[in-house]
Each structure stands twice: as structure tokens, then as C-alpha cells.
Amino acid sequence: MTIVSELNDLAWWQKTIAYEVYPKSFLDTAGKGTGTLAGITQKLDYLQKLGVGALWITPCYKSPMVDNGYDVADYYHIDPSFGTMADMDELIARGRERGIRVVMDLVFNHTSEECAWFVESCSSRENDKADWYIWRDAKPDGSAPTNWRSIFGGSAWEWCEERQQFYLHTFAKQQPDLNWENPEVRKALFDIANFWVGKGVGGFRIDAITYIKKPSVFEDGDVDGADGLSAVHAATANTPGILDFLHEFKAAVRDGHDIFMVGEANGVDASELDQWVGERGVFDMLFEFSHTLIPMHKSEIWCRKVDWTLTDLKRVLVASQEATAKNGWYPAFWENHDQPRSTVNYFQCDGSLAKKAKVLGTVLLTTRGTPFLFQGEELGYGNAPWRSIDEFDDLSTRNQYEFALGEGFDEAGALAACVRYSRDNARTPMQWDASEHAGFSVGEPWLPVHDDYEACNVAAQEANADSPLAWYRRLASLRAEHPVLVAGDWNELMTDDEQVFAFERRLGDARAVTLANFSNKQAAYDPALVKGLKPITQTTLGELQPLESVVFV
Ligand code: NOJ
């Protein structure tokens, strides 16, 4: 009885599995080498078999695609490369029939420079939208208003000839930042969100939301790189007053609807989560990046490699769990379209990628929170074997390369950092089968298909009961069968162990234990931890084989 009511207290999006699709790389039904919305609709059965109930699609609005859709020109239209609004309506409707709700990505910190609002804003200092973006005069010597470096590299300011002023861009210069201080801007953005609520979407992922509030005074920051600039992040991320804007957003869009909002929250750490999520907060969930940053420098400068240990990773994962234990809900993720592949990112040992993928899947699908899978993660890809900087499409990769050269790295060193961390590792086409271009497209794919596609693809893994895909499906069913894995409390075990990440879940009398060996050496644990429980696979009690993971329920 208790268990049933605990489950009933949860919303649909807390009980389901979410899956992120990068539509450009998912499935191309038009033969042009870039994915389509119709391609996603075609694969809804595939998603259903993975237990997916929320389908986050990265931006597919009209866009010049400088940042693959994160530069929106028109939020009310679908970009023709992806199809039409009728295709989107079809996807939403067919998804709903299968219990899969579409989650749109709202890019509200900035627009594309081709957005009509920006074109007008640029045209003079007096037009109706003159104050819709962040405009400032040059310093007396004609240079940019501050020394801020944009997240994609270079100055965060761009000169506009027509207005004779600079505009701020936290990301690329083609992505001017909106001025949230202007109530007309906020209303225009909330109207867009409500247009999509009206279409029946299940929720929103909100892009770069921690940057919307700019500081009251714009001043130079401490120089932190050989380019003489200072990271814009330090000046504009999560500044006082931001939560007032977001409470207004929540009231205008979220309240009264059966949807969820998950914010992308660079710059918020676990200690502040209670103000951001849950009843007192502004979002249902928040993507914070403390764990993805462990394998790289905190400032996300790829060439500045850091050493880390499994316990470093465990500490931040535990902190996020603890912060959301009483208030709010956790969106568990290893991968997204901005990260290298998790089979590479979270391990420092050699070993089979398939086993590593299973270790990560075991943790992700049995932890407390809504698991967010990213396309291909369930197949256990590694990073792609990039051979030259010219093969990359991603603009931030090119900037990181230039930055590394500026820091004194030679070309091979700069390339190595990009091969390791490039966002394009996540963006290579989905590998459906062993046919040409991995069944992604009959046209030439926009990014090269990973070399391993003949062995690593959906069709091959569906035919192999021991594959990562089979394991992810199994875990999805396990989660559906055992309420303790959804609604149970979470508690870490084996805290200081350098090989094993272990935790238990408890709900009423039910208990489950997850043990995941992140090392390629045998590991030991105390069998008393799993007393009275049964493993879901064959395993030797008290011992974990290299890269073995097991769930006891
Ligand atoms: C975060 C998105 O996830 C990333 O892909 C994008 O480049 C930036 N925000 C800018 O919108």
C-alpha cells in the first residue's frame, strides 16, 4: 500500500525514461545526409522498447544552423531541413499514442543574428526592438566594452556598423544575447513557450538559462588565458536576481499544465539546488554539470587536462543526489550532445566499450531520478577516430583548437584535446545497421559515420542478447517492474572505494543494491551488503569481475 502511494505521488515524468535526440544525426528519411522529424517518428517503436516516455529533441526551429539549431531565427517554424510543422504535429501525435511525449528545447538566452527581432534591433538606436538585445558603446579607445571571452572563444562583443555599438554574445557572434530586463522580451518568449504547450508537448529543456541575467555593472574580469580575455561565464552566470525572472517564467508557462521543465544550469552547484528545483524552486529538474566536468578542467578548457579519481566522481554524484533527496528531482545523465562519449569520458582504464556502457547504464537506470539517455549511448559507442581538425563541424571545437595553439600546444597536442572532448563525438550519425552510412541516410552524411558501425549498430545489438542495447532494455524493464528503483530513497555504499560505485535504494520493505566496478581489475565487496537480495544476472557473491556491474533486488 505504501509503495503504491509513494509511486502515485510521483508525476509521469518522474517515473519514465527520457531520451535525447539530436535530430540532425538520428535518421534521414529525405536522403540529404541530415536527419528529419519523420525519421524520429519512424523510430518511435525503437524508443518505446527502451521504456522512453519523454523525448527531448534539440532545437529544430528555423535556423541558419551556425550552432546546429541553437541559433534560432524563428521559434514558430520548423527548419525545412528537418521537415514541416505537419511533421512535428505527426510526431507529437504518434508519440502520444505510444505514451511518448515530445520535449522541446527552448533557446531563450539568445537568438540567431537572422532572427527578425535582431535585424530590427540592429537597424538603429531608436527602433521598436532597440532594447531587445544587450547593446553597449565602445570604450573610449574604440575597443569592446569589456574583456569578456565568449564561451565559444574570442571576444563576447561584436561591433554593429549600423548602430555604431557593440552587442553581447555569450556564445558565437551569430547568437546575440536577449535583454531579459525588457518585459516585452520576456512576454515574447513566454508566448513562444505557450504556443508549444498548446501543441501538446510534454515539457521543455531550457538552454543556457543561467546566463539570462546580466550583472548590473559591466566590468573587465581577471585575464585567464593567453588571449588576454576573461571568461564571460565568471561575469554573467547565475547572477543575483535571475530567480525573479525564472519565477515569472514558471508562472506564465509551467503552472497549470501537466508538463515539466528541465533547465540547463551551468554555474549552479548542488548547494543551491533547493532554490532552483522543487516546490520552492523554478524548475522541475536541473541539469547541473559537476560530474561531466570531473574529467576536464572546471573552466571547460579542453587542453588543460586534470587528474581525477573515481571518488572525485562519486563525491559530486552523491552531492547531487543529496541535494535533490528532499526537494526537487534529479535528471540523471552521463551524455548529451555537448559531451564526448561516456564510455571514454568516465573511465581511465582500458577495456571493452560494451562493458563500460553496461556499467554506466546500470548506474543510470537504477539511480534516483529520471534517467536521460542520449542517442547511441545505449549502443556503447566510443569517441570517433578524428584524424584532422578539418573533419570537425562544431564551432566550439575549432575555437578550442585555436585556443590550445595560443596556449603553446603544437598541432598534434591541440588536435588530441579536440579528439578527446569534441562535442562532435556525440553528433556522428546514429548507427542503425551495417549498410552503407549505417542506415542513417542514403545520402552523404553531414558528419562522418563512426568507423565501428559495421560491428556496433542497432540491428547487430538487437540480435545479440549480451549487447549493451539488450542490457539497457533489460534495465528499463527492471525499472518498470520494481517501484523501489523509481520511488525508493538513495544511499551510497562503499563510499571510499576507488573501484566500485555502489548504492542502495529503499522503499517500504523493498530494497535494491547496485554495484558497478569502474576498473578493469577484480574488486571485492562485503556480501552482507546484498543479504536477502537476488542478483539479476549470474555473478560471484562478494566479487566483481573487471568492469562488471550488477543489480540485486
Ligand atoms: C547549450 C547547448 O546544449 C549547446 O549545444 C549550445 O551550443 C549552447 N547552449 C548555446 O545555445
Coordinates of C-alpha atoms and ligand atoms in Angstrom, one line a residue, residues 22 56 67 70-71 105 107 110 152 171 175 205 207-208 264 336-338 395 423 427, ligand 1:
Y22 CA 19.9 15.2 -31.9
W56 CA 13.8 15.7 -25.9
D67 CA 25.3 26.1 -34.0
Y70 CA 20.9 26.7 -31.1
D71 CA 20.8 29.8 -33.2
D105 CA 14.4 22.7 -26.4
V107 CA 16.8 28.6 -26.6
H110 CA 19.9 34.3 -27.3
F152 CA 33.0 29.6 -28.0
F171 CA 28.2 32.0 -27.4
Q175 CA 24.0 34.2 -31.3
R205 CA 14.5 21.6 -21.8
D207 CA 19.0 26.1 -22.9
A208 CA 21.8 28.1 -21.2
E264 CA 20.4 23.6 -18.4
N336 CA 24.3 14.8 -24.1
H337 CA 25.0 16.4 -27.5
D338 CA 27.7 18.6 -25.8
L395 CA 32.4 25.7 -34.0
R423 CA 31.1 17.7 -29.0
R427 CA 26.9 14.1 -33.0
Ligands
NOJ1 C1 24.0 24.7 -24.7 C2 23.7 23.7 -25.8 O1 23.5 22.5 -25.3 C3 24.8 23.8 -26.8 O2 24.7 22.8 -27.7 C4 24.7 25.2 -27.4 O3 25.8 25.3 -28.3 C5 24.8 26.3 -26.4 N1 23.9 26.0 -25.3 C6 24.3 27.6 -27.0 O4 23.0 27.6 -27.2

